Amino acid sequence: MEASAGLVAGSHNRNELVVIHNHEEPKPLKNLDGQVCEICGDQIGLTVEGDLFVACNECGFPACRPCYEYERREGSQNCPQCKTRYKRLRGSPRVEGDEDEEDIDDIEDEFNIDDGQDKQKQSAESTLYGKMSYGRGPEDDENGRFPPVIAGGHSRHVSGEFPVGENGLHKRVHQYASSEAGSERWDDKKEGGWRERMDDWKLQQGNLGPEPDDDPEMGMIDEARQPLSRKVPIASSKINPYRMVIVARLVILAVFLRYRLLNPVHDALGLWLTSVICEIWFAVSWILDQFPKWFPIDRETYLDRLSLRYEREGEPNMLAPVDVFVSTVDPMKEPPLVTSNTVLSILAMDYPVEKISCYVSDDGASMLTFDSLAETAEFARKWVPFCKKFSIEPRAPEMYFTLKIDYLKDKVQPTFVKERRAMKREYEEFKVRINALVAKASKAPIEGWIMPDGTPWPGNNTKDHPGMIQVFLGSNGGFDVEGHELPRLVYVSREKRPGFQHHKKAGAMNALVRVAGVLTNAPFMLNLDCDHYVNNSKAVREAMCFLMDPQIGKKVCYVQFPQRFDGIDRHDRYANRNTVFFDINMKGLDGIQGPVYVGTGCVFKRQALYGYEPPKGPKRPKMISCGCCPCFGRRRKSKHESNGDIASLGEGDKEHLMSEMNFEQKFGQSSIFVTSTLMEDGGVPPSSSPAVLLKEAIHVISCGYEDKTEWGTELGWIYGSITEDILTGFKMHCRGWRSIYCMPKRAAFKGSAPINLSDRLNQVLRWALGSVEIFFSRHSPLWYGYKGGKLKWLERFAYANTTIYPFTSIPLLAYCILPAICLLTDKFIMPPISTFASLFFIALFGSIIATGILELRWSGVSIEEWWRNEQFWVIGGISAHLFAVVQGLLKILAGIDTNFTVTSKATDDDDFGELYAFKWTTLLIPPTTVLIINIVGVVAGISDAINNGYQSWGPLFGKLFFSFWVIVHLYPFLKGLMGRQNRTPTIVVIWSILLASIFSLLWVRIDPFVMKTKGPDTSMCGINC
């Protein structure tokens, strides 16, 4: 299927498939009925089989054999029409470059043409429709059967079952990946092959020095053999004092809690017990959060070494292909212009165009998203060459043209200013067209949307529609204005039907994994939210420095980049940047087993998402006894004898076991997709035609495809929580994979964040609810993943903390109310302390301050960012986290589900205008109530001290400090309530005052936390005694 050939819509279950020509008709192939060469005008002639001679199998351009031979020998070796390199045809002499084509020799097969074709056809059919006994063999025709549009002519081999003998038996022939060092087969015909491999091995071991008359290029070769990245440990002068303070703080905390337990407050036991329980919970929470930061590290990458190793001049580019996934749901909350900028930045990345494929998932089946993507594909033909010609950053046009920087810096081309002005005008016209589409889509017609050719839009019913796929840009038809090839751009909307569970974003991502596995099957995948554009055009290269490193890449499941954001107010009132997490916690995890997956800005290894375990390195053999001598104990069974683990078997056993496994029960009923899962180096499986691939792609996004498979439980994005990212990364780490945290100097990706208070709280509510769901699921880090011991303990601490932190809201809410209670009742949570006991408090506060200062010192986080994080920890803890716990318990106990709402990515025209907008939500009530109660308590406490004289001021200071601690942490929330006009909505004031009044009246009536004292007996001395 060519690019822009039409929208393919259909349903596998209903046996429906239709092609809708929406924007333009497909370009027809040249007429092959003519017998005249369009180069020289002579007759084309026939082949030895009597068929018309066809020089180019891609477009069928009419050319005779002499012109074909001359173009291959003296010319550019490319077809004049489609610019595709001419393949060597039977009977043609070899030219430079043909050595890369694995083709059978003409002399050996000159008189067996029909037999060779039958063998090729039988091989392909056996691969696609065999009983899942798949391998890789050298006899596949690399170029004959791969679809030109989808595969792009750069696919790798995959073979199926090859018939052997007359009994119909099959055997599998495996071919080693050509990119792996030392993977060449022993070839007796290749002279010097063994000697060259031995010399390479000696050079790697350092036992063979360079020759005295060394080639000048040997320096570059040696540089290419160096590691592509390295760990940069934190300086010992920074990290050692930090660790010492952590240990000291742990000891001081233990002594402090012992003192608190052994010194109760007898006249306020309720207050004392509540505070002690809260403090113990805070201590446990601090341990889970602190100790995973024990081994923080930084990393460096070497992009020049990556190019020297995989992009050698005069050789084919060996960088691995990458499939990029962009997900969107509602174009009204996720504006099409934002999504278009993300797609444009992907298409313009600094990476070989034939190695990039961008898939956009429209889970809302919106015609607005489809039309805007078509406009984006057209604008990309102008935008991409402009970006690459002048090496601009960032490559999202909206961000580039709005940057207030000197755009002439480092620019030396005289035409840059003129072309920039022209491109800015083109982009403004593009924005107008997108805005027109948005305005048109604001009011849907009663009869539903109609496509330009008069066909009803298949997604008019967003909950009941077929699957849809459109290839907007491909290798045939996807060219920019300068004639260069563009990356592939594919629109995907999975099928939805009533009665099926679609699993929200996780289900959409799994559908993209399968579609990409059928169409392009790159070994690595980058997933981005629709509002996260590529800010660093070399971001994928940064990830490849880890994933393609021969030393560490084999066990890396994904490379996570930090999230960075645009459009946040200068003071970051609500800690939207989340700098403490991304610059401190994630660095600490990188030194253990790797960072957690945060949902976007992550490059995955496809094999890790498929549920495979990492390859196991060689182990030192252990002494085993025959069992006859009890001194040496009993012989234990090996792992593959007891469990049948594929990864631990030998090559022959592995092939046998894999041939017996039912891959259909694991991956689904698509033979083409199952074939692709066995290709570790990626590549497109062979197929009879591109139409078969697209039909199979429609099949794998059907709504019933995942039934009775392991999708969502062991494969792909894991279901069971609205924060599917945490679960997905957790499952990989439990299998023994490790992840990498990459922080390039220029941020890799940037996105938008909700700077409005209500939106921010709703976002935190969604994250916390997902954590609660994981806590009560079978995948809880508290009890899952112990088998095999592949998850490190400190990594488990971190995952446990991600699921437990919402429950901290309960003791935190109680602790924030305690100061007001102490001021209103004139009681305190602590007994009068001696001078010695006061040292415990001084030491505890000192260790807390020292830990924070030293943490900021080695991480580089500013004190303002750290303080904003502390403030929002309290604000979110007593609002969003509390509601998440309640909603999670309702879902688990009563089955009451909550709806997932997409955070709005729309921006306000006014600078930070959204910051001051107020949106009503019940999440605002608890913090407002706590704030009012503490303010009332402070007023009551000071009034009581004034009335009672000087002696009451001493005990008051501790209570006031406690209460001011709460008020200061809630200060950003108070500013958010006031808004720009310093006005608080009436409904918030009414609810908060009502709750505060009810609480105060109940307190006066019940007074539960204060010991009852016996007063005078009124029956004996009278009422006025």
PDB file of N, CA and C in Angstrom, residues 59-89:
ATOM      1  N   CYS A  59       8.617   0.527  -9.322  1.00  0.00           N
ATOM      2  CA  CYS A  59       7.645   1.375 -10.010  1.00  0.00           C
ATOM      3  C   CYS A  59       7.366   0.923 -11.436  1.00  0.00           C
ATOM      4  N   GLY A  60       8.135  -0.029 -11.964  1.00  0.00           N
ATOM      5  CA  GLY A  60       7.904  -0.522 -13.310  1.00  0.00           C
ATOM      6  C   GLY A  60       8.286   0.451 -14.409  1.00  0.00           C
ATOM      7  N   PHE A  61       9.254   1.315 -14.183  1.00  0.00           N
ATOM      8  CA  PHE A  61       9.658   2.299 -15.181  1.00  0.00           C
ATOM      9  C   PHE A  61      10.173   1.590 -16.433  1.00  0.00           C
ATOM     10  N   PRO A  62       9.632   1.888 -17.626  1.00  0.00           N
ATOM     11  CA  PRO A  62      10.033   1.173 -18.845  1.00  0.00           C
ATOM     12  C   PRO A  62      11.472   1.526 -19.231  1.00  0.00           C
ATOM     13  N   ALA A  63      12.335   0.535 -19.211  1.00  0.00           N
ATOM     14  CA  ALA A  63      13.731   0.710 -19.615  1.00  0.00           C
ATOM     15  C   ALA A  63      14.217  -0.594 -20.205  1.00  0.00           C
ATOM     16  N   CYS A  64      14.992  -0.497 -21.275  1.00  0.00           N
ATOM     17  CA  CYS A  64      15.524  -1.694 -21.917  1.00  0.00           C
ATOM     18  C   CYS A  64      16.744  -2.195 -21.150  1.00  0.00           C
ATOM     19  N   ARG A  65      17.174  -3.407 -21.495  1.00  0.00           N
ATOM     20  CA  ARG A  65      18.303  -3.992 -20.772  1.00  0.00           C
ATOM     21  C   ARG A  65      19.604  -3.224 -20.996  1.00  0.00           C
ATOM     22  N   PRO A  66      19.927  -2.763 -22.243  1.00  0.00           N
ATOM     23  CA  PRO A  66      21.187  -1.994 -22.392  1.00  0.00           C
ATOM     24  C   PRO A  66      21.192  -0.718 -21.541  1.00  0.00           C
ATOM     25  N   CYS A  67      20.058   0.011 -21.485  1.00  0.00           N
ATOM     26  CA  CYS A  67      20.022   1.216 -20.647  1.00  0.00           C
ATOM     27  C   CYS A  67      20.125   0.851 -19.173  1.00  0.00           C
ATOM     28  N   TYR A  68      19.477  -0.262 -18.804  1.00  0.00           N
ATOM     29  CA  TYR A  68      19.555  -0.747 -17.420  1.00  0.00           C
ATOM     30  C   TYR A  68      20.995  -1.098 -17.056  1.00  0.00           C
ATOM     31  N   GLU A  69      21.689  -1.828 -17.962  1.00  0.00           N
ATOM     32  CA  GLU A  69      23.068  -2.200 -17.678  1.00  0.00           C
ATOM     33  C   GLU A  69      23.967  -0.976 -17.623  1.00  0.00           C
ATOM     34  N   TYR A  70      23.768  -0.006 -18.555  1.00  0.00           N
ATOM     35  CA  TYR A  70      24.601   1.194 -18.575  1.00  0.00           C
ATOM     36  C   TYR A  70      24.397   2.018 -17.293  1.00  0.00           C
ATOM     37  N   GLU A  71      23.129   2.140 -16.845  1.00  0.00           N
ATOM     38  CA  GLU A  71      22.850   2.928 -15.638  1.00  0.00           C
ATOM     39  C   GLU A  71      23.498   2.277 -14.425  1.00  0.00           C
ATOM     40  N   ARG A  72      23.495   0.931 -14.378  1.00  0.00           N
ATOM     41  CA  ARG A  72      24.115   0.243 -13.238  1.00  0.00           C
ATOM     42  C   ARG A  72      25.635   0.342 -13.297  1.00  0.00           C
ATOM     43  N   ARG A  73      26.231   0.337 -14.505  1.00  0.00           N
ATOM     44  CA  ARG A  73      27.682   0.310 -14.631  1.00  0.00           C
ATOM     45  C   ARG A  73      28.302   1.704 -14.594  1.00  0.00           C
ATOM     46  N   GLU A  74      27.664   2.686 -15.267  1.00  0.00           N
ATOM     47  CA  GLU A  74      28.255   4.003 -15.404  1.00  0.00           C
ATOM     48  C   GLU A  74      27.485   5.104 -14.686  1.00  0.00           C
ATOM     49  N   GLY A  75      26.220   4.877 -14.428  1.00  0.00           N
ATOM     50  CA  GLY A  75      25.385   5.936 -13.871  1.00  0.00           C
ATOM     51  C   GLY A  75      25.265   5.870 -12.359  1.00  0.00           C
ATOM     52  N   SER A  76      24.126   6.371 -11.864  1.00  0.00           N
ATOM     53  CA  SER A  76      23.892   6.431 -10.407  1.00  0.00           C
ATOM     54  C   SER A  76      23.363   5.131  -9.844  1.00  0.00           C
ATOM     55  N   GLN A  77      23.063   4.150 -10.698  1.00  0.00           N
ATOM     56  CA  GLN A  77      22.529   2.844 -10.307  1.00  0.00           C
ATOM     57  C   GLN A  77      21.120   2.948  -9.738  1.00  0.00           C
ATOM     58  N   ASN A  78      20.432   4.077  -9.972  1.00  0.00           N
ATOM     59  CA  ASN A  78      19.088   4.287  -9.443  1.00  0.00           C
ATOM     60  C   ASN A  78      18.089   4.390 -10.579  1.00  0.00           C
ATOM     61  N   CYS A  79      16.858   4.014 -10.284  1.00  0.00           N
ATOM     62  CA  CYS A  79      15.765   4.154 -11.244  1.00  0.00           C
ATOM     63  C   CYS A  79      15.487   5.635 -11.476  1.00  0.00           C
ATOM     64  N   PRO A  80      15.344   6.100 -12.727  1.00  0.00           N
ATOM     65  CA  PRO A  80      15.111   7.535 -12.966  1.00  0.00           C
ATOM     66  C   PRO A  80      13.803   8.044 -12.381  1.00  0.00           C
ATOM     67  N   GLN A  81      12.819   7.164 -12.163  1.00  0.00           N
ATOM     68  CA  GLN A  81      11.512   7.622 -11.690  1.00  0.00           C
ATOM     69  C   GLN A  81      11.393   7.605 -10.177  1.00  0.00           C
ATOM     70  N   CYS A  82      11.642   6.460  -9.547  1.00  0.00           N
ATOM     71  CA  CYS A  82      11.416   6.347  -8.089  1.00  0.00           C
ATOM     72  C   CYS A  82      12.702   6.468  -7.278  1.00  0.00           C
ATOM     73  N   LYS A  83      13.853   6.614  -7.942  1.00  0.00           N
ATOM     74  CA  LYS A  83      15.147   6.804  -7.271  1.00  0.00           C
ATOM     75  C   LYS A  83      15.571   5.601  -6.430  1.00  0.00           C
ATOM     76  N   THR A  84      14.951   4.462  -6.655  1.00  0.00           N
ATOM     77  CA  THR A  84      15.325   3.249  -5.935  1.00  0.00           C
ATOM     78  C   THR A  84      16.501   2.579  -6.648  1.00  0.00           C
ATOM     79  N   ARG A  85      17.446   2.053  -5.871  1.00  0.00           N
ATOM     80  CA  ARG A  85      18.608   1.418  -6.470  1.00  0.00           C
ATOM     81  C   ARG A  85      18.191   0.195  -7.262  1.00  0.00           C
ATOM     82  N   TYR A  86      18.720   0.085  -8.472  1.00  0.00           N
ATOM     83  CA  TYR A  86      18.428  -1.063  -9.315  1.00  0.00           C
ATOM     84  C   TYR A  86      18.946  -2.344  -8.659  1.00  0.00           C
ATOM     85  N   LYS A  87      18.103  -3.351  -8.601  1.00  0.00           N
ATOM     86  CA  LYS A  87      18.528  -4.654  -8.137  1.00  0.00           C
ATOM     87  C   LYS A  87      19.166  -5.418  -9.288  1.00  0.00           C
ATOM     88  N   ARG A  88      20.103  -6.286  -8.949  1.00  0.00           N
ATOM     89  CA  ARG A  88      20.743  -7.105  -9.973  1.00  0.00           C
ATOM     90  C   ARG A  88      19.758  -8.161 -10.456  1.00  0.00           C
ATOM     91  N   LEU A  89      19.503  -8.167 -11.754  1.00  0.00           N
ATOM     92  CA  LEU A  89      18.603  -9.139 -12.356  1.00  0.00           C
ATOM     93  C   LEU A  89      19.397 -10.308 -12.913  1.00  0.00           C
TER      94      LEU A  89
END
